[in-house]
Structure formats: structure tokens, C-alpha cells
Coordinates of C-alpha atoms in Angstrom, one line a residue:
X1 CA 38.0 14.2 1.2
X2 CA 40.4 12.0 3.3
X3 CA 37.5 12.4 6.4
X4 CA 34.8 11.6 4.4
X5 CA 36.7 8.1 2.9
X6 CA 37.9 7.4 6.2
X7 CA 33.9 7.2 7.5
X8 CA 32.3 5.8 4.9
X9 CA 32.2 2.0 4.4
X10 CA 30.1 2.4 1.1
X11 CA 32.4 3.2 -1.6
X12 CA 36.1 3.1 -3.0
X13 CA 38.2 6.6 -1.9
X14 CA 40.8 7.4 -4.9
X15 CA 43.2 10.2 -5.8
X16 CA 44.6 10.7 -9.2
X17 CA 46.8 12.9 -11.3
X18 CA 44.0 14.9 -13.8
X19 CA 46.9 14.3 -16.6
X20 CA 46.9 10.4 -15.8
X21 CA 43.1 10.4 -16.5
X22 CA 42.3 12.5 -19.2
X23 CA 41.8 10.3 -21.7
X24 CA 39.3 8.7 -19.4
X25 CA 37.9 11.8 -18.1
X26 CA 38.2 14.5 -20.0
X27 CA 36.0 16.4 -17.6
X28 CA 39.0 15.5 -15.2
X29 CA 40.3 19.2 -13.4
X30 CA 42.6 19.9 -10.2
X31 CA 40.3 19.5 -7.3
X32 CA 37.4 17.9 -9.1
X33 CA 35.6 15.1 -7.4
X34 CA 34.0 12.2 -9.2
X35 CA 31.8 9.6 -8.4
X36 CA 31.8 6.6 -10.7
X37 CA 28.0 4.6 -10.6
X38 CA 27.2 1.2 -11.5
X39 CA 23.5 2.1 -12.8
X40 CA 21.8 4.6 -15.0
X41 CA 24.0 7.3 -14.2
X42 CA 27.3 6.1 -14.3
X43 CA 28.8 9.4 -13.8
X44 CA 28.3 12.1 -11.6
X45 CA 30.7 15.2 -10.9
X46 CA 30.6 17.1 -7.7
X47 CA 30.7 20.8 -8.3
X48 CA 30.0 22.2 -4.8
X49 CA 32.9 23.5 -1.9
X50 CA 34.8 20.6 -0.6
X51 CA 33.4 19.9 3.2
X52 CA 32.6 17.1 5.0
X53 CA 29.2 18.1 5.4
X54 CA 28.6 18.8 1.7
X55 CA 30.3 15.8 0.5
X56 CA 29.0 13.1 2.4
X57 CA 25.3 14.7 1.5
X58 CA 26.1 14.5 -2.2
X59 CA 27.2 10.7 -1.7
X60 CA 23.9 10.4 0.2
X61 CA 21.9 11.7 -2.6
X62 CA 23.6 10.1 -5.4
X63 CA 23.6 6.4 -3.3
X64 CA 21.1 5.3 -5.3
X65 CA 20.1 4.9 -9.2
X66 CA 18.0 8.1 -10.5
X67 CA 15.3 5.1 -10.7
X68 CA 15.1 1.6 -8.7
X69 CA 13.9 -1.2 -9.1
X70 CA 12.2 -2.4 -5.9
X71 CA 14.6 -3.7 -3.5
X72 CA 15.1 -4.1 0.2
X73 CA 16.8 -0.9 0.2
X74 CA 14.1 1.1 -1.0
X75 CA 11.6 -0.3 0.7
X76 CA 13.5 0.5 4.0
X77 CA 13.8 4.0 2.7
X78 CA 10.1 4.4 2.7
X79 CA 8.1 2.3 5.1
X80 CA 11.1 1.4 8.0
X81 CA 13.2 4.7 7.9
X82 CA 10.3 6.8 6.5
X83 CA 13.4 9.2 5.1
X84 CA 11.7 8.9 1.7
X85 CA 8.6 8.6 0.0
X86 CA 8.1 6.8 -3.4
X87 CA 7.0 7.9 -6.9
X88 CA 6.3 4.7 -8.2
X89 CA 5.6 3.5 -11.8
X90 CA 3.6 0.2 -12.3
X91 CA 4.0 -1.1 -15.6
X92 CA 4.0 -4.5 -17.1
X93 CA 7.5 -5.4 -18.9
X94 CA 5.6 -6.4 -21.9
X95 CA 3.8 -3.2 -22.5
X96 CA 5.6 -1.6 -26.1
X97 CA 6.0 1.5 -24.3
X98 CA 7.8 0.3 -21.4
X99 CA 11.3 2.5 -22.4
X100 CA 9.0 5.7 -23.0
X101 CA 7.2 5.5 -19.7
X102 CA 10.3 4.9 -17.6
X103 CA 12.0 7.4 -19.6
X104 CA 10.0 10.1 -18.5
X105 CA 10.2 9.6 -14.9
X106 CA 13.8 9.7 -15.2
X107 CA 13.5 13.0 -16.2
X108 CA 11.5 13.6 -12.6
X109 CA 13.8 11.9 -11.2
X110 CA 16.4 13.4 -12.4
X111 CA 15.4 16.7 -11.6
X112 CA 14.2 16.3 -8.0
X113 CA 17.5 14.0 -7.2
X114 CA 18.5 14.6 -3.6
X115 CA 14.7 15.5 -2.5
X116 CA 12.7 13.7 -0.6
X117 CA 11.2 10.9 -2.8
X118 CA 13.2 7.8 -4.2
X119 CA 12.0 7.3 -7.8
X120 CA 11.1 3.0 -8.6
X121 CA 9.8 0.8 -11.5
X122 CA 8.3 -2.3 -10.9
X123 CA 6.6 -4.5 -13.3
X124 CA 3.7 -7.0 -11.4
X125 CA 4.0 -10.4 -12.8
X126 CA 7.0 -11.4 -11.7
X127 CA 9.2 -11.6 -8.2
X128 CA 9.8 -8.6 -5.6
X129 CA 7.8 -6.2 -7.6
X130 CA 5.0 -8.6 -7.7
X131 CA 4.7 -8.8 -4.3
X132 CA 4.8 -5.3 -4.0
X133 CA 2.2 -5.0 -6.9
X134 CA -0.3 -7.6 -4.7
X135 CA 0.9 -5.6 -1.6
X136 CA -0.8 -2.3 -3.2
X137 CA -3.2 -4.4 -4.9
X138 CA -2.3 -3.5 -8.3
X139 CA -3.6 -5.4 -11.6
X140 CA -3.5 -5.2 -14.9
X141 CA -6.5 -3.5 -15.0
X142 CA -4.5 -0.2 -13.5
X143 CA -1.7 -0.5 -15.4
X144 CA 0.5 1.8 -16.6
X145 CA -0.2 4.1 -13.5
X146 CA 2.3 6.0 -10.8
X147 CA 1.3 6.8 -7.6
X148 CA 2.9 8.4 -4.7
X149 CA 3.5 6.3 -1.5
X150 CA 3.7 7.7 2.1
X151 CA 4.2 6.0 5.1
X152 CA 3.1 7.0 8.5
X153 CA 1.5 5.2 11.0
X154 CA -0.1 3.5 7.7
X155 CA 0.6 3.0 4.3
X156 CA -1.1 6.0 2.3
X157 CA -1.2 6.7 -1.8
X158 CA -1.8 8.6 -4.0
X159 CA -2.6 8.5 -8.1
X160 CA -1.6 10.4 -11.0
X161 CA -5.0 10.9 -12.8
X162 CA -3.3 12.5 -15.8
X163 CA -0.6 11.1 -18.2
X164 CA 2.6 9.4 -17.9
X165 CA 4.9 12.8 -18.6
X166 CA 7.5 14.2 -17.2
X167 CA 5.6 17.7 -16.5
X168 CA 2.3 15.8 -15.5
X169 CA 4.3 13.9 -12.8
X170 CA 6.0 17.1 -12.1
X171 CA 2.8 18.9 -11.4
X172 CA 1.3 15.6 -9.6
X173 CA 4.5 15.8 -7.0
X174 CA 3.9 19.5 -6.7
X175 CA 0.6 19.5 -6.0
X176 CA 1.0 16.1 -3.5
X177 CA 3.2 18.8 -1.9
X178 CA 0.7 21.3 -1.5
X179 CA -1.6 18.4 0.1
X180 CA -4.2 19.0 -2.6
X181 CA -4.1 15.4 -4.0
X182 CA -6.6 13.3 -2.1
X183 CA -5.3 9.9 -1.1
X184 CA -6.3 6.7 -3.6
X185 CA -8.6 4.4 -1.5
X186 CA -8.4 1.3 -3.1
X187 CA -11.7 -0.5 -4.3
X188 CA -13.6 -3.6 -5.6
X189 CA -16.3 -2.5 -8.4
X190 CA -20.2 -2.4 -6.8
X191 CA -21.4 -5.6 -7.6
X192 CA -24.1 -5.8 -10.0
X193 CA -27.4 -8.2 -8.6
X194 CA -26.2 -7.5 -5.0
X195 CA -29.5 -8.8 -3.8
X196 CA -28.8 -10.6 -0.3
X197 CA -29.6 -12.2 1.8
X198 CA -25.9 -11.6 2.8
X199 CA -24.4 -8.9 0.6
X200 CA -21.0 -7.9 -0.9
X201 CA -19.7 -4.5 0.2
X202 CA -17.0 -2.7 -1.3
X203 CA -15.1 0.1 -0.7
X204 CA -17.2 2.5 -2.9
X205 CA -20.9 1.0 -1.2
X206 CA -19.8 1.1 2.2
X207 CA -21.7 4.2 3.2
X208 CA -24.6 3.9 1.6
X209 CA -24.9 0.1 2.2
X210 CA -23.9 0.1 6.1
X211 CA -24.2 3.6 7.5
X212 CA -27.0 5.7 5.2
X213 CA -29.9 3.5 6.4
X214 CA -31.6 2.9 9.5
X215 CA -30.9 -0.7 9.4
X216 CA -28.7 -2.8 12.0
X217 CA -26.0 -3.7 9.5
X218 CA -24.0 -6.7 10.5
X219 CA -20.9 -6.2 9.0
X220 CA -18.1 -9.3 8.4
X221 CA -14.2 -7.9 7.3
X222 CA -12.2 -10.7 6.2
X223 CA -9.1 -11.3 4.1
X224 CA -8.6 -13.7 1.2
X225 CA -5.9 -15.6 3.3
X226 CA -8.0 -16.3 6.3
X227 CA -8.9 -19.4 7.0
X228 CA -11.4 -19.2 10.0
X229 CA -13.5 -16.2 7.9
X230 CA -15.0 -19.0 6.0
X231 CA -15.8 -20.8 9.3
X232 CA -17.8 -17.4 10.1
X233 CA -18.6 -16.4 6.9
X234 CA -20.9 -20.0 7.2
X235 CA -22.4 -18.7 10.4
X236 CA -23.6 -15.2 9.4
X237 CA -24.7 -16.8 5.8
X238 CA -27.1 -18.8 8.1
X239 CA -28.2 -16.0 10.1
X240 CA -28.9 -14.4 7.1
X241 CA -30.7 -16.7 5.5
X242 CA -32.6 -17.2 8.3
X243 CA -33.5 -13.9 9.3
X244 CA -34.3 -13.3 5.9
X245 CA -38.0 -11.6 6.3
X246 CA -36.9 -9.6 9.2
X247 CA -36.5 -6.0 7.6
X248 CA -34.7 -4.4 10.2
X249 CA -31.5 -6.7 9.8
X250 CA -28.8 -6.5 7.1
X251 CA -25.5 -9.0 6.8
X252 CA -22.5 -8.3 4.9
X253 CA -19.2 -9.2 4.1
X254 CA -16.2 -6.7 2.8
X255 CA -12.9 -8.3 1.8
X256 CA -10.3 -5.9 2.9
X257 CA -7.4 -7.1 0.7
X258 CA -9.0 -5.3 -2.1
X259 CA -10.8 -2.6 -0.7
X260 CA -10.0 0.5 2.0
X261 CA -12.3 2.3 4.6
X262 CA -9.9 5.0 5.7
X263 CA -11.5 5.7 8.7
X264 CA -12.2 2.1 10.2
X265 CA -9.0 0.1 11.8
X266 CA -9.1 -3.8 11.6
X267 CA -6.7 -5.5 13.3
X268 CA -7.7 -9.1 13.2
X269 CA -9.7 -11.6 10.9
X270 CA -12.2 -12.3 11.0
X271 CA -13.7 -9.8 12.4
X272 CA -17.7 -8.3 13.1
X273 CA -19.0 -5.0 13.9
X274 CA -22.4 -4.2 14.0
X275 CA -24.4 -0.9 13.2
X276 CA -27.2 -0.1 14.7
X277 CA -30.4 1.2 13.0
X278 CA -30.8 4.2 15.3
X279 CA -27.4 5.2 16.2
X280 CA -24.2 4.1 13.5
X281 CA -21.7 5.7 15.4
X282 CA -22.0 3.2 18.5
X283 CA -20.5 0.4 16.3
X284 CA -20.7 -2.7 18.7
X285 CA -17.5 -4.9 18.3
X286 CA -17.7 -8.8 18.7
X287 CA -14.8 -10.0 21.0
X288 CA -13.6 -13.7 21.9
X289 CA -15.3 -16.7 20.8
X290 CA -17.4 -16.6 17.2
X291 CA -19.5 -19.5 17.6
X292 CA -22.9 -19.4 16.2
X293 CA -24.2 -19.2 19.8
X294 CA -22.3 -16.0 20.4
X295 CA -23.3 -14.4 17.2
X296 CA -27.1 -14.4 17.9
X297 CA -26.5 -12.8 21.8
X298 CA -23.6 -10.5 20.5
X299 CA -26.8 -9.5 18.1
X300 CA -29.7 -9.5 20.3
X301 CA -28.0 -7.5 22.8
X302 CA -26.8 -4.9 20.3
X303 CA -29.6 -4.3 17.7
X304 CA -31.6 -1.4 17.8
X305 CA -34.7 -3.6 16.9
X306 CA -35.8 -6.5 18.8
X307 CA -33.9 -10.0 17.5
X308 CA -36.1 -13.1 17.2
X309 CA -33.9 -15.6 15.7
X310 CA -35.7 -18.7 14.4
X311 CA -34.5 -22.3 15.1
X312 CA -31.2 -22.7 12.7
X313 CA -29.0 -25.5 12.1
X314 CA -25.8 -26.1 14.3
X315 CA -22.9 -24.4 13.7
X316 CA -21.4 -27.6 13.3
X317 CA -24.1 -28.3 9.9
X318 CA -23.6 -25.3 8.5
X319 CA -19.5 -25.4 8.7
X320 CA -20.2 -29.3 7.5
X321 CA -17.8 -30.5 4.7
X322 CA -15.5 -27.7 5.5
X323 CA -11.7 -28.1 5.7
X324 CA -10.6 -27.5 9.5
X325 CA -9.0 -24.7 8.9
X326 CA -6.5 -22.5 11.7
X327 CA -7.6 -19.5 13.3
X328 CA -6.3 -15.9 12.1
X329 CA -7.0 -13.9 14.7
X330 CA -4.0 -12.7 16.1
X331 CA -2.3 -12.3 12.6
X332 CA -2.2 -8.2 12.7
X333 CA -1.0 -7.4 9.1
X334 CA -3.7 -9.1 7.3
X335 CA -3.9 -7.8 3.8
X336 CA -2.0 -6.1 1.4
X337 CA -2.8 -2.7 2.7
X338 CA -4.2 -3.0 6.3
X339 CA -4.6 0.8 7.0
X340 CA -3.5 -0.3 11.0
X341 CA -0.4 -1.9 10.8
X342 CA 0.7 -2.8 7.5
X343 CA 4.5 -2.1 6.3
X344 CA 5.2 -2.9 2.3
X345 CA 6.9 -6.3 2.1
X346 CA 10.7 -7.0 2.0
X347 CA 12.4 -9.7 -0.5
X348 CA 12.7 -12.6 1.8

């Protein structure tokens, strides 16, 4: 006990007389060890051998409330020190059965306390957990829902399909265990009147809208935030429109803050891959300068189909009336889930 105190920094050490602190504690025996909480526990007793070893893991695991709210602390747990992974409940504070839904993950949680998840509520409307909530891309829309959250080289979840109870959670983490739960790839709905000339992809269209055709699919990732996509986005929207009777050609945009292609890396907005019509797995990247004039050769010399690109206005026109706006290319966590690089926010 004494070696323990003397190495931890992250709690009060005290000895006392049982028959001092019975009326307190009338758990209180010779050689008992309790730890007093500040949160939903308040109370724990240790009830294993005395060693260092054993002790200081039982302070470990009982560091934390049985369920967090999102702080610093937990995210560090999960996306800097990847020594947890989190079972997370989004819920909005005004919901009636807020108490009932964060009741039963406290049972999980209190169950599986010391494993390897760290068990948090967040609501999305307001602070930290709002961030967090845009971060995942969470709305109302979704709500209540818990999801797992893994981090490796890239921020990963996962979805409870089934009810908000204690054994469906149960058998959610069990079956995340097993790596039978396929990961949640977060999508926009499929447009409806998607007709062109430059056309909204999401998440669930990608394949059949870029790579299940024998078109050369000019495709445009951007993020809300970006200014310079709209500089581009003007571009391509005039290429388009231009190239509109050419049959061969397709233009499209995806906004990656709301929607996930597991298998594609972006690391920079905006940014322009093209697919060619006779072989989609020699995506052509454009690099460096996006001007209007680069566009077209970065196209002509990439198509599968010859280009003939009619006389178009200037960049310049088309951008006309536009607010300058900064460049975001070297900005390398882009959106709220960039599958490359992203890390969940902190509080600051």
C-alpha cells in the first residue's frame, strides 16, 4: 500500500482504524482497501491480494467514472494512447428517455469495467460533445444511437443496429469482438434529380456512379470548410457544362465531411482524380496548380476517349464575383472523419 501511494500522484493515500470509521463505512474490515470516487460510483472496495501490481491495476481501472462525458482524457484514451476504444452513446439532453438510455449502458459499463473500452455520453448541441458529434458527423437524424470507436491509423466505427439495452449492447461488443460487425461508413442520402451536367456523389453512389460504367469520371473531393474547392468547383462546373454532349465524360463532386470511401485516401482539398472509361483502377491524380488551363491537359492526357474541349470562358469569368478565398491544400485533417489522418478533436 505505502509503494503504491508513494508512486502515484493521482490520488490521496490514507490509513484508518476500521472502529474510527464504522459509522461511515460499515463495510470497513482490518486490511480492507477503499477507494472513495467523485462520480457515479462513489465507492469502490478492493477485494483482491494486496500487491503493487494488483493494486495500482485496480486504481487504473477504476480512474475513471463507469461512464464519461467526453473530455480530453478520454479522447487521449482512444485516438492518442489507443489504450481504449469507446462505446459511445449519442443522445440529445432533451430526449424524455435520456436517464433510461444512459442507464443501461451503465450496466455495460459496469460489467466490462477494467476491459478494454471506456464507456461516454455525449449529447450534440452543445460544447465538447458537439464537436465530437460534428467530428463523427452525427445529427439528429441518428439520434439515440451507440457506436463503437476504434482508432488505428484512422478513425473506424461501428453501429449498434438493434436497441438501446444492456444485453443488445452486450451482444453488439461481443460480436465487435469476434470482428463480425462491419464498420459504419458514413453517408449523404442519393440525391433524387441527380441529372448533371456535374453530379452529386455520395458515399452510397460512388461505385455505381464513378467505377460501374465505362465512362471517364472526373471526380472533385472537397470539404465544407474549403475555401479554394469553390474556386475549382467553378472550373469543373464549366467543363461540364461545356462538355455537356460529349457522352464519354462524367464530372462530379463528393463532399467528404459527410460521406466515407473506405478504400480511397484524401489528403488534401481540393482534390481531382480521374477514372478512366477503360481501365478504373489507373485513377490519374491532378498535382500542383488547378487552373482551368491545367484541368483540360490533366484531362486530355488521361481520358480513355479522345478530349475536344470547346472554347470556354476564362477561369477568371467563371470564378467572377467570387470572394478571394485562401488555398487549403496542405491542410491534412480536412473533415470530420478523414479516413487518412484524422484524430477526434480535443477541448481547446
Amino acid at each position: 500500500y505505502n509503494e503504491v501511494a508513494k508512486a502515484d500522484n493521482e490520488y490521496y493515500f490514507y490509513q484508518a482504524n476500521e472502529n474510527d470509521v464504522k459509522g461511515e463505512f460499515p463495510e470497513a474490515a482490518e486490511g480492507q482497501i477503499i477507494l472513495m470516487k467523485d462520480n457515479d460510483e462513489m465507492m469502490v472496495i478492493y477485494k483482491g491480494e494486496i500487491t503493487k501490481e494488483k493494486l495500482t491495476k485496480f486504481l487504473d481501472d477504476n480512474e475513471m467514472p463507469l461512464l464519461n462525458d467526453f473530455t480530453d482524457k478520454v479522447v487521449d484514451l482512444i485516438s492518442r494512447y489507443f489504450t481504449k476504444k469507446g462505446v459511445i452513446l449519442f443522445r440529445s439532453d432533451t430526449d424524455p428517455d435520456v436517464s433510461k438510455l444512459e442507464g443501461e449502458l451503465h450496466k455495460v459499463a459496469e460489467e466490462l469495467k477494467g476491459q478494454e473500452f471506456v464507456f461516454i455520453k455525449t449529447d450534440i448541441k452543445e460544447g465538447f460533445g458537439k464537436r465530437v458529434s460534428d467530428f463523427f458527423a452525427m445529427d439528429e437524424s441518428l439520434l439515440p444511437t451507440v457506436v463503437i470507436v476504434e482508432e488505428t491509423d484512422r478513425t473506424i466505427m461501428y453501429k449498434l443496429n438493434g436497441e438501446i439495452k444492456a444485453e443488445e449492447i452486450k451482444k453488439f461488443i461481443e460480436e465487435f469482438r469476434k470482428g463480425k460487425i462491419p464498420r459504419y461508413v458514413m453517408s449523404e442520402s442519393i440525391p433524387a434529380g441527380n441529372f448533371g451536367p456535374f453530379y452529386k456523389v455520395v458515399a452510397k453512389s460512388f461505385n455505381q456512379e464513378v467505377l460501374e460504367n465505362d465512362l471517364d469520371v472526373v471526380v472533385e473531393f472537397t470539404a465544407s470548410w474549403c475555401g479554394n474547392c469553390k474556386k475549382v468547383d467553378a472550373i469543373l462546373k464549366s467543363l461540364a457544362e461545356a462538355l455537356v454532349d460529349n457522352k464519354k465524360i462524367k464530372f462530379c463532386e463528393i463532399e467528404m465531411t459527410k460521406n466515407e470511401l473506405p478504400d480511397i485516401t484524401i489528403k488534401g482539398y481540393p482534390h481531382i482524380k480521374l477514372y478512366p472509361g477503360l481501365n478504373k483502377t489507373n485513377v490519374a491524380t491532378l498535382s500542383g496548380d488547378r487552373s482551368q488551363e491545367q484541368v483540360i491537359a490533366f484531362l486530355k492526357g488521361n481520358c480513355s476517349y479522345p478530349l475536344v474541349v470547346p472554347e470556354i470562358k476564362p477561369a477568371e469569368e467563371v470564378a467572377k464575383g467570387k470572394e478571394d478565398l485562401q488555398c487549403c491544400l496542405l491542410y491534412t485533417s480536412p473533415s470530420p472523419r478523414d479516413l487518412s489522418t484524422s484524430r477526434m478533436p480535443s477541448s481547446a
